[in-house]
PDB file of C-alpha atoms and ligand atoms in Angstrom:
ATOM      1  CA  MET B 109      12.006  -4.244  29.402  1.00 92.00           C
ATOM      2  CA  THR B 110      11.503  -3.094  25.814  1.00 96.00           C
ATOM      3  CA  ARG B 111       7.883  -2.696  24.755  1.00 98.00           C
ATOM      4  CA  LEU B 112       7.123  -3.013  21.031  1.00 98.00           C
ATOM      5  CA  LEU B 113       3.772  -2.271  19.375  1.00 98.00           C
ATOM      6  CA  VAL B 114       3.236  -3.340  15.763  1.00 99.00           C
ATOM      7  CA  VAL B 115       0.652  -1.221  13.960  1.00 99.00           C
ATOM      8  CA  CYS B 116      -1.163  -1.828  10.661  1.00 98.00           C
ATOM      9  CA  LEU B 117      -4.553  -0.850   9.273  1.00 98.00           C
ATOM     10  CA  GLY B 118      -6.993  -3.542  10.387  1.00 98.00           C
ATOM     11  CA  ASN B 119      -4.969  -5.484  13.019  1.00 98.00           C
ATOM     12  CA  ILE B 120      -6.179  -8.752  11.483  1.00 98.00           C
ATOM     13  CA  CYS B 121      -3.434  -9.524   8.929  1.00 98.00           C
ATOM     14  CA  ARG B 122       0.011  -7.929   9.057  1.00 98.00           C
ATOM     15  CA  SER B 123       0.382  -6.781  12.663  1.00 98.00           C
ATOM     16  CA  PRO B 124      -0.943  -9.980  14.290  1.00 98.00           C
ATOM     17  CA  MET B 125       1.357 -11.993  11.991  1.00 99.00           C
ATOM     18  CA  ALA B 126       4.260  -9.757  13.029  1.00 99.00           C
ATOM     19  CA  GLU B 127       3.239 -10.087  16.693  1.00 99.00           C
ATOM     20  CA  GLY B 128       3.208 -13.870  16.320  1.00 99.00           C
ATOM     21  CA  ALA B 129       6.592 -13.971  14.572  1.00 98.00           C
ATOM     22  CA  LEU B 130       8.132 -11.659  17.176  1.00 98.00           C
ATOM     23  CA  ARG B 131       6.697 -13.617  20.112  1.00 98.00           C
ATOM     24  CA  ALA B 132       7.976 -16.899  18.652  1.00 98.00           C
ATOM     25  CA  ARG B 133      11.477 -15.519  18.003  1.00 98.00           C
ATOM     26  CA  ILE B 134      11.586 -13.819  21.417  1.00 98.00           C
ATOM     27  CA  GLU B 135      10.497 -16.971  23.249  1.00 98.00           C
ATOM     28  CA  ALA B 136      12.979 -19.114  21.289  1.00 97.00           C
ATOM     29  CA  ALA B 137      15.753 -16.712  22.282  1.00 97.00           C
ATOM     30  CA  GLY B 138      14.718 -16.794  25.957  1.00 97.00           C
ATOM     31  CA  LEU B 139      13.978 -13.067  25.895  1.00 97.00           C
ATOM     32  CA  GLY B 140      10.385 -13.259  27.095  1.00 97.00           C
ATOM     33  CA  ASP B 141      11.199 -11.172  30.170  1.00 97.00           C
ATOM     34  CA  ALA B 142      13.096  -8.558  28.169  1.00 97.00           C
ATOM     35  CA  ILE B 143      10.856  -7.759  25.205  1.00 97.00           C
ATOM     36  CA  GLU B 144       7.089  -7.345  25.311  1.00 98.00           C
ATOM     37  CA  VAL B 145       5.013  -7.277  22.103  1.00 98.00           C
ATOM     38  CA  ASP B 146       1.504  -6.190  21.214  1.00 98.00           C
ATOM     39  CA  SER B 147      -0.253  -5.109  18.015  1.00 99.00           C
ATOM     40  CA  CYS B 148      -3.118  -2.861  16.965  1.00 99.00           C
ATOM     41  CA  GLY B 149      -4.668  -1.179  13.933  1.00 98.00           C
ATOM     42  CA  THR B 150      -5.333   2.423  12.978  1.00 98.00           C
ATOM     43  CA  GLY B 151      -8.867   1.460  11.882  1.00 98.00           C
ATOM     44  CA  ASP B 152     -11.699   0.108  14.011  1.00 97.00           C
ATOM     45  CA  TRP B 153     -13.598  -2.128  11.536  1.00 97.00           C
ATOM     46  CA  HIS B 154     -12.353  -5.371  13.054  1.00 98.00           C
ATOM     47  CA  VAL B 155     -12.102  -4.501  16.758  1.00 98.00           C
ATOM     48  CA  GLY B 156     -12.608  -7.650  18.843  1.00 98.00           C
ATOM     49  CA  ASP B 157     -12.103  -9.967  15.856  1.00 98.00           C
ATOM     50  CA  PRO B 158      -9.531 -12.759  15.640  1.00 98.00           C
ATOM     51  CA  PRO B 159      -6.937 -12.486  12.856  1.00 98.00           C
ATOM     52  CA  ASP B 160      -8.049 -13.163   9.277  1.00 98.00           C
ATOM     53  CA  PRO B 161      -8.383 -16.957   8.741  1.00 98.00           C
ATOM     54  CA  ARG B 162      -5.728 -16.748   6.021  1.00 98.00           C
ATOM     55  CA  ALA B 163      -3.300 -15.103   8.469  1.00 98.00           C
ATOM     56  CA  ILE B 164      -4.064 -17.750  11.131  1.00 98.00           C
ATOM     57  CA  ARG B 165      -3.518 -20.524   8.571  1.00 98.00           C
ATOM     58  CA  ASN B 166      -0.266 -19.065   7.284  1.00 98.00           C
ATOM     59  CA  ALA B 167       1.208 -18.537  10.757  1.00 98.00           C
ATOM     60  CA  ALA B 168       0.117 -22.048  11.783  1.00 98.00           C
ATOM     61  CA  GLY B 169       2.023 -23.374   8.763  1.00 98.00           C
ATOM     62  CA  HIS B 170       5.107 -21.838  10.360  1.00 98.00           C
ATOM     63  CA  GLY B 171       4.311 -23.343  13.748  1.00 98.00           C
ATOM     64  CA  VAL B 172       2.919 -20.162  15.277  1.00 98.00           C
ATOM     65  CA  ASP B 173      -0.589 -19.954  16.750  1.00 98.00           C
ATOM     66  CA  ILE B 174      -2.105 -16.473  16.457  1.00 98.00           C
ATOM     67  CA  SER B 175      -5.750 -17.589  16.715  1.00 98.00           C
ATOM     68  CA  GLY B 176      -6.110 -16.206  20.250  1.00 98.00           C
ATOM     69  CA  LEU B 177      -5.250 -12.620  19.300  1.00 98.00           C
ATOM     70  CA  ARG B 178      -8.049 -10.034  19.093  1.00 98.00           C
ATOM     71  CA  ALA B 179      -7.967  -6.823  17.089  1.00 98.00           C
ATOM     72  CA  ARG B 180      -7.890  -3.468  18.827  1.00 98.00           C
ATOM     73  CA  ARG B 181      -7.542   0.104  17.653  1.00 98.00           C
ATOM     74  CA  LEU B 182      -4.501   2.281  18.298  1.00 98.00           C
ATOM     75  CA  ASP B 183      -5.107   4.277  21.492  1.00 98.00           C
ATOM     76  CA  THR B 184      -3.631   7.550  22.774  1.00 98.00           C
ATOM     77  CA  ALA B 185      -2.106   5.691  25.743  1.00 98.00           C
ATOM     78  CA  ASP B 186      -0.112   3.488  23.340  1.00 98.00           C
ATOM     79  CA  TYR B 187       2.174   6.444  22.602  1.00 98.00           C
ATOM     80  CA  ARG B 188       3.317   6.394  26.237  1.00 98.00           C
ATOM     81  CA  ASP B 189       2.920   2.702  27.035  1.00 98.00           C
ATOM     82  CA  PHE B 190       5.248   1.460  24.276  1.00 98.00           C
ATOM     83  CA  ASP B 191       8.893   2.254  23.557  1.00 98.00           C
ATOM     84  CA  VAL B 192       8.494   1.837  19.810  1.00 98.00           C
ATOM     85  CA  LEU B 193       5.446   1.947  17.548  1.00 98.00           C
ATOM     86  CA  LEU B 194       6.428  -0.188  14.540  1.00 98.00           C
ATOM     87  CA  CYS B 195       4.331   0.729  11.503  1.00 98.00           C
ATOM     88  CA  ALA B 196       3.664  -1.821   8.761  1.00 98.00           C
ATOM     89  CA  ASP B 197       3.802   0.677   5.904  1.00 98.00           C
ATOM     90  CA  ALA B 198       4.238   4.322   4.963  1.00 98.00           C
ATOM     91  CA  SER B 199       0.510   5.009   5.107  1.00 98.00           C
ATOM     92  CA  THR B 200       0.276   3.626   8.646  1.00 98.00           C
ATOM     93  CA  LEU B 201       3.350   5.647   9.614  1.00 98.00           C
ATOM     94  CA  ARG B 202       1.659   8.850   8.429  1.00 98.00           C
ATOM     95  CA  ILE B 203      -1.527   8.083  10.365  1.00 98.00           C
ATOM     96  CA  VAL B 204       0.346   7.140  13.550  1.00 99.00           C
ATOM     97  CA  ARG B 205       2.456  10.311  13.346  1.00 98.00           C
ATOM     98  CA  GLY B 206      -0.671  12.366  12.686  1.00 98.00           C
ATOM     99  CA  ARG B 207      -2.394  11.130  15.863  1.00 98.00           C
ATOM    100  CA  GLN B 208       0.677  11.544  18.063  1.00 98.00           C
ATOM    101  CA  PRO B 209      -0.333  13.281  21.330  1.00 98.00           C
ATOM    102  CA  ALA B 210       1.789  16.009  22.901  1.00 97.00           C
ATOM    103  CA  ASP B 211       2.936  13.745  25.745  1.00 97.00           C
ATOM    104  CA  ALA B 212       4.072  10.883  23.504  1.00 98.00           C
ATOM    105  CA  THR B 213       7.310   9.204  24.545  1.00 98.00           C
ATOM    106  CA  GLY B 214       7.346   6.217  22.188  1.00 98.00           C
ATOM    107  CA  GLU B 215       9.475   6.278  19.056  1.00 98.00           C
ATOM    108  CA  ILE B 216       7.483   5.982  15.817  1.00 98.00           C
ATOM    109  CA  ALA B 217       9.186   3.988  13.063  1.00 98.00           C
ATOM    110  CA  LEU B 218       8.653   1.914   9.952  1.00 98.00           C
ATOM    111  CA  PHE B 219       8.904  -1.739  11.041  1.00 98.00           C
ATOM    112  CA  LEU B 220      11.250  -2.943   8.267  1.00 98.00           C
ATOM    113  CA  ASP B 221      13.401   0.143   8.719  1.00 98.00           C
ATOM    114  CA  TRP B 222      13.715  -0.149  12.514  1.00 97.00           C
ATOM    115  CA  ALA B 223      14.496  -3.854  12.186  1.00 97.00           C
ATOM    116  CA  GLY B 224      17.388  -3.034   9.853  1.00 95.00           C
ATOM    117  CA  GLN B 225      15.725  -4.681   6.865  1.00 94.00           C
ATOM    118  CA  GLY B 226      16.299  -1.761   4.524  1.00 94.00           C
ATOM    119  CA  GLY B 227      12.925  -0.130   5.083  1.00 93.00           C
ATOM    120  CA  GLY B 228       9.931  -0.374   2.790  1.00 96.00           C
ATOM    121  CA  ASP B 229       6.370  -1.512   3.313  1.00 98.00           C
ATOM    122  CA  VAL B 230       4.897  -4.774   4.500  1.00 98.00           C
ATOM    123  CA  PRO B 231       2.287  -4.921   1.698  1.00 97.00           C
ATOM    124  CA  ASP B 232      -1.377  -5.226   2.682  1.00 97.00           C
ATOM    125  CA  PRO B 233      -2.434  -8.819   1.814  1.00 98.00           C
ATOM    126  CA  TYR B 234      -6.138  -8.334   2.632  1.00 97.00           C
ATOM    127  CA  THR B 235      -7.469  -8.260  -0.932  1.00 96.00           C
ATOM    128  CA  GLY B 236      -4.866 -10.702  -2.262  1.00 94.00           C
ATOM    129  CA  ASP B 237      -4.305 -14.447  -2.138  1.00 94.00           C
ATOM    130  CA  ALA B 238      -2.421 -16.942   0.022  1.00 95.00           C
ATOM    131  CA  ALA B 239       0.879 -16.027  -1.652  1.00 96.00           C
ATOM    132  CA  GLY B 240       0.467 -12.496  -0.327  1.00 97.00           C
ATOM    133  CA  PHE B 241       0.180 -13.814   3.219  1.00 98.00           C
ATOM    134  CA  GLU B 242       3.286 -15.949   2.784  1.00 98.00           C
ATOM    135  CA  SER B 243       5.283 -12.974   1.549  1.00 98.00           C
ATOM    136  CA  VAL B 244       4.057 -10.988   4.580  1.00 98.00           C
ATOM    137  CA  TRP B 245       5.246 -13.819   6.829  1.00 98.00           C
ATOM    138  CA  GLN B 246       8.674 -13.888   5.191  1.00 98.00           C
ATOM    139  CA  LEU B 247       9.069 -10.140   5.699  1.00 98.00           C
ATOM    140  CA  VAL B 248       7.840  -9.963   9.298  1.00 98.00           C
ATOM    141  CA  ASP B 249       9.676 -13.126  10.384  1.00 98.00           C
ATOM    142  CA  ALA B 250      12.996 -11.896   8.961  1.00 98.00           C
ATOM    143  CA  ALA B 251      12.396  -8.587  10.726  1.00 98.00           C
ATOM    144  CA  ALA B 252      11.537 -10.399  13.971  1.00 98.00           C
ATOM    145  CA  GLU B 253      14.751 -12.406  13.735  1.00 98.00           C
ATOM    146  CA  ALA B 254      16.719  -9.187  13.192  1.00 97.00           C
ATOM    147  CA  VAL B 255      15.046  -7.481  16.167  1.00 97.00           C
ATOM    148  CA  VAL B 256      16.006 -10.384  18.438  1.00 97.00           C
ATOM    149  CA  ALA B 257      19.570 -10.506  17.081  1.00 95.00           C
ATOM    150  CA  ARG B 258      19.978  -6.799  17.697  1.00 91.00           C
ATOM    151  CA  HIS B 259      18.639  -7.074  21.218  1.00 90.00           C
ATOM    152  CA  ARG B 260      21.084  -9.902  21.960  1.00 88.00           C
ATOM    153  CA  ARG B 261      24.029  -7.836  20.743  1.00 85.00           C
ATOM    154  CA  GLY B 262      22.960  -5.058  23.109  1.00 78.00           C
ATOM    155  CA  PRO B 263      23.473  -1.323  22.699  1.00 68.00           C
ATOM    156  CA  PRO B 264      26.497  -0.219  20.673  1.00 63.00           C
ATOM    157  CA  ALA B 265      29.650  -0.064  22.815  1.00 65.00           C
ATOM    158  CA  VAL B 266      30.714   3.442  23.801  1.00 66.00           C
ATOM    159  CA  ARG B 267      34.280   4.127  22.630  1.00 60.00           C
ATOM    160  CA  ALA B 268      36.611   6.255  24.688  1.00 56.00           C
TER     161      ALA B 268
HETATM  162  P1  LIG J 259      -4.068  -5.432   7.901  1.00 60.36           P
HETATM  163  O1  LIG J 259      -5.010  -5.787   6.626  1.00 60.36           O
HETATM  164  O2  LIG J 259      -3.967  -3.938   7.960  1.00 60.36           O
HETATM  165  O3  LIG J 259      -2.783  -6.081   7.555  1.00 60.36           O
HETATM  166  O4  LIG J 259      -4.762  -6.030   9.108  1.00 60.36           O
HETATM  167  C1  LIG J 259      -6.277  -5.213   6.470  1.00 60.36           C
HETATM  168  C2  LIG J 259      -7.360  -5.768   7.100  1.00 60.36           C
HETATM  169  C3  LIG J 259      -8.616  -5.221   6.936  1.00 60.36           C
HETATM  170  C4  LIG J 259      -8.779  -4.115   6.129  1.00 60.36           C
HETATM  171  C5  LIG J 259      -7.684  -3.555   5.505  1.00 60.36           C
HETATM  172  C6  LIG J 259      -6.426  -4.107   5.683  1.00 60.36           C
HETATM  173  N1  LIG J 259     -10.072  -3.571   5.927  1.00 60.36           N
HETATM  174  O5  LIG J 259     -10.196  -2.616   5.141  1.00 60.36           O
HETATM  175  O6  LIG J 259     -11.040  -4.024   6.563  1.00 60.36           O
END
């Protein structure tokens, strides 16, 4: 079982969209028993809230229902409970690294880098318009597809 945690700032836009895209791709690939996904935010402003209505609407337009998700803040236990903490952008990566406890076992990475998408940020769409949410979806869904493809290929073969 591989446990993935997507982390952004508020846990109401980017990381729940990424969680939804990953869950959909994982289910479609029949990998529900092999990869577990959750998301959280570094901030606590929206704890307990559903995703932003614009994020819910955008994901729904792609056939993915994220309305049942609820925001939570990154917790110390997450650094042990997850194999990889996938950060939405460089700022999140800095914050997640800065809070890393001594007993952390999870890898901390930039989401688009870890997914083999060439790195870079998933831009924060919160103060933008619907187009911003669609570009977030395109980024996180391509990354989700790449994560599933990589998992299916398995670990690199060891050469003698
Ligand atoms: P997210 O977007 O990090 O993609 O969930 C944001 C949501 C809320 C805020 C900032 C970013 N906020 O400042 O409340």
